[in-house]
PDB file of C-alpha atoms in Angstrom:
ATOM      1  CA  UNK A  18       0.010   0.007   0.016  1.00 55.00           C
ATOM      2  CA  UNK A  19       1.324   3.430  -0.903  1.00 59.00           C
ATOM      3  CA  UNK A  20       0.883   6.661   0.975  1.00 58.00           C
ATOM      4  CA  UNK A  21      -2.613   7.985   0.228  1.00 65.00           C
ATOM      5  CA  UNK A  22      -3.416  11.401   1.649  1.00 68.00           C
ATOM      6  CA  UNK A  23      -6.899  12.521   2.684  1.00 67.00           C
ATOM      7  CA  UNK A  24      -8.513  14.603  -0.056  1.00 74.00           C
ATOM      8  CA  UNK A  25      -9.145  17.638   2.130  1.00 85.00           C
ATOM      9  CA  UNK A  26      -6.698  17.947   5.009  1.00 88.00           C
ATOM     10  CA  UNK A  27      -7.863  19.679   8.164  1.00 93.00           C
ATOM     11  CA  UNK A  28      -6.562  23.054   9.237  1.00 96.00           C
ATOM     12  CA  UNK A  29      -4.389  23.467  12.307  1.00 97.00           C
ATOM     13  CA  UNK A  30      -7.314  25.137  14.048  1.00 98.00           C
ATOM     14  CA  UNK A  31      -9.540  22.123  13.322  1.00 97.00           C
ATOM     15  CA  UNK A  32      -6.890  19.750  14.675  1.00 97.00           C
ATOM     16  CA  UNK A  33      -6.500  21.887  17.801  1.00 98.00           C
ATOM     17  CA  UNK A  34     -10.211  21.456  18.433  1.00 98.00           C
ATOM     18  CA  UNK A  35     -10.347  17.679  17.992  1.00 97.00           C
ATOM     19  CA  UNK A  36     -11.536  15.451  20.809  1.00 97.00           C
ATOM     20  CA  UNK A  37     -10.217  12.013  21.398  1.00 97.00           C
ATOM     21  CA  UNK A  38      -7.038  10.580  19.934  1.00 98.00           C
ATOM     22  CA  UNK A  39      -5.760  11.516  16.463  1.00 98.00           C
ATOM     23  CA  UNK A  40      -2.579  10.666  14.579  1.00 98.00           C
ATOM     24  CA  UNK A  41      -1.607  12.801  11.594  1.00 97.00           C
ATOM     25  CA  UNK A  42       0.833  11.309   9.129  1.00 96.00           C
ATOM     26  CA  UNK A  43       2.644  13.843   6.958  1.00 97.00           C
ATOM     27  CA  UNK A  44       4.245  12.603   3.785  1.00 95.00           C
ATOM     28  CA  UNK A  45       3.989  12.465   0.016  1.00 93.00           C
ATOM     29  CA  UNK A  46       3.301   9.858  -2.609  1.00 90.00           C
ATOM     30  CA  UNK A  47       6.778   9.951  -4.105  1.00 94.00           C
ATOM     31  CA  UNK A  48       8.560   9.563  -0.730  1.00 94.00           C
ATOM     32  CA  UNK A  49      10.204   6.138  -0.502  1.00 96.00           C
ATOM     33  CA  UNK A  50      10.216   6.237   3.325  1.00 96.00           C
ATOM     34  CA  UNK A  51       6.481   7.077   3.334  1.00 95.00           C
ATOM     35  CA  UNK A  52       5.612   4.235   0.954  1.00 94.00           C
ATOM     36  CA  UNK A  53       7.629   1.720   2.960  1.00 96.00           C
ATOM     37  CA  UNK A  54       6.005   2.919   6.172  1.00 96.00           C
ATOM     38  CA  UNK A  55       2.447   2.878   4.788  1.00 94.00           C
ATOM     39  CA  UNK A  56       1.704  -0.829   5.463  1.00 96.00           C
ATOM     40  CA  UNK A  57       3.068  -0.486   9.004  1.00 97.00           C
ATOM     41  CA  UNK A  58       0.827   2.540   9.587  1.00 96.00           C
ATOM     42  CA  UNK A  59      -2.180   0.693   8.132  1.00 95.00           C
ATOM     43  CA  UNK A  60      -1.627  -2.262  10.520  1.00 97.00           C
ATOM     44  CA  UNK A  61      -1.344   0.028  13.535  1.00 98.00           C
ATOM     45  CA  UNK A  62      -4.454   1.950  12.572  1.00 96.00           C
ATOM     46  CA  UNK A  63      -6.375  -1.315  12.361  1.00 96.00           C
ATOM     47  CA  UNK A  64      -4.877  -2.523  15.672  1.00 98.00           C
ATOM     48  CA  UNK A  65      -5.866   0.725  17.426  1.00 98.00           C
ATOM     49  CA  UNK A  66      -9.330   1.634  16.082  1.00 97.00           C
ATOM     50  CA  UNK A  67      -9.810   4.329  18.746  1.00 97.00           C
ATOM     51  CA  UNK A  68      -7.058   6.390  17.080  1.00 97.00           C
ATOM     52  CA  UNK A  69      -8.390   8.503  14.215  1.00 96.00           C
ATOM     53  CA  UNK A  70      -5.803   8.531  11.380  1.00 96.00           C
ATOM     54  CA  UNK A  71      -5.338  11.503   9.082  1.00 95.00           C
ATOM     55  CA  UNK A  72      -2.961  11.342   6.094  1.00 94.00           C
ATOM     56  CA  UNK A  73      -1.668  14.734   4.917  1.00 95.00           C
ATOM     57  CA  UNK A  74       0.184  15.424   1.672  1.00 93.00           C
ATOM     58  CA  UNK A  75       3.043  17.714   2.611  1.00 94.00           C
ATOM     59  CA  UNK A  76       5.541  19.791   0.692  1.00 90.00           C
ATOM     60  CA  UNK A  77       6.403  23.319  -0.403  1.00 88.00           C
ATOM     61  CA  UNK A  78       3.515  25.708   0.015  1.00 87.00           C
ATOM     62  CA  UNK A  79       1.651  23.326   2.364  1.00 92.00           C
ATOM     63  CA  UNK A  80       0.980  25.278   5.560  1.00 94.00           C
ATOM     64  CA  UNK A  81      -0.220  22.564   7.938  1.00 96.00           C
ATOM     65  CA  UNK A  82       3.141  20.737   8.037  1.00 96.00           C
ATOM     66  CA  UNK A  83       4.978  23.928   8.834  1.00 96.00           C
ATOM     67  CA  UNK A  84       2.747  24.524  11.860  1.00 97.00           C
ATOM     68  CA  UNK A  85       4.101  21.256  13.271  1.00 98.00           C
ATOM     69  CA  UNK A  86       7.663  22.012  12.108  1.00 96.00           C
ATOM     70  CA  UNK A  87       7.637  18.992   9.731  1.00 97.00           C
ATOM     71  CA  UNK A  88      10.894  18.737   7.800  1.00 95.00           C
ATOM     72  CA  UNK A  89      11.216  15.003   6.951  1.00 96.00           C
ATOM     73  CA  UNK A  90       8.697  12.361   5.972  1.00 97.00           C
ATOM     74  CA  UNK A  91       6.950  10.453   7.244  1.00 98.00           C
ATOM     75  CA  UNK A  92       6.288  12.476  10.355  1.00 98.00           C
ATOM     76  CA  UNK A  93       3.609  11.268  12.771  1.00 99.00           C
ATOM     77  CA  UNK A  94       1.948  13.764  15.109  1.00 99.00           C
ATOM     78  CA  UNK A  95      -0.149  12.234  17.903  1.00 99.00           C
ATOM     79  CA  UNK A  96      -2.792  14.474  19.441  1.00 98.00           C
ATOM     80  CA  UNK A  97      -5.082  13.891  22.394  1.00 98.00           C
ATOM     81  CA  UNK A  98      -7.994  16.316  22.668  1.00 98.00           C
ATOM     82  CA  UNK A  99      -6.219  18.683  20.302  1.00 98.00           C
ATOM     83  CA  UNK A 100      -2.895  18.773  22.155  1.00 98.00           C
ATOM     84  CA  UNK A 101       0.306  17.303  20.704  1.00 98.00           C
ATOM     85  CA  UNK A 102       1.435  14.360  22.821  1.00 98.00           C
ATOM     86  CA  UNK A 103       4.180  12.860  20.653  1.00 97.00           C
ATOM     87  CA  UNK A 104       5.825  13.613  17.342  1.00 98.00           C
ATOM     88  CA  UNK A 105       7.918  11.014  15.516  1.00 99.00           C
ATOM     89  CA  UNK A 106      10.126  11.600  12.476  1.00 98.00           C
ATOM     90  CA  UNK A 107      10.769   8.612  10.183  1.00 98.00           C
ATOM     91  CA  UNK A 108       9.831   6.218  12.951  1.00 98.00           C
ATOM     92  CA  UNK A 109      10.718   2.555  13.033  1.00 98.00           C
ATOM     93  CA  UNK A 110       7.879   0.074  13.366  1.00 98.00           C
ATOM     94  CA  UNK A 111       8.739  -0.382  17.064  1.00 98.00           C
ATOM     95  CA  UNK A 112       8.717   3.358  17.710  1.00 99.00           C
ATOM     96  CA  UNK A 113       5.398   3.846  16.006  1.00 99.00           C
ATOM     97  CA  UNK A 114       3.850   0.843  17.813  1.00 98.00           C
ATOM     98  CA  UNK A 115       5.064   2.179  21.160  1.00 98.00           C
ATOM     99  CA  UNK A 116       3.548   5.590  20.441  1.00 98.00           C
ATOM    100  CA  UNK A 117       0.179   4.077  19.471  1.00 98.00           C
ATOM    101  CA  UNK A 118       0.205   1.914  22.634  1.00 98.00           C
ATOM    102  CA  UNK A 119       1.147   4.884  24.836  1.00 97.00           C
ATOM    103  CA  UNK A 120      -1.455   7.266  23.532  1.00 97.00           C
ATOM    104  CA  UNK A 121      -4.221   4.727  23.969  1.00 96.00           C
ATOM    105  CA  UNK A 122      -3.298   3.642  27.492  1.00 92.00           C
TER     106      UNK A 122
END
C-alpha cells in the first residue's frame, strides 16, 4: 500500500479542536520512506481503532506541516484532545507501535 493522503486535510485550528485521539501522518506519494512505512501505519491503525488517522500530503507551500515544524517524511503527530502528545520523524515500526500503545493507554 502506498501513501494515500486525505482529499481535504484539516486546518491546524480544526486539529487543535479535535476530541479524542488523532494521529496525523505527513508525507508524500513519491517519498520512499512514506511508501515503505504505509503498510506499518495501516496495521497500527487497524490494531488501534480508537485512534483517528489523518494522512496529509506535505511539501512546499503546504501550511499545515509547517505549523508542526515537519521537515522530513513520514512524520507522525499524535494528538489527544487537540494537544500534541508525541511527534515522531521517520519512525521505526517499534517506535510507532510504542507511540500508538502509549497514547491509547
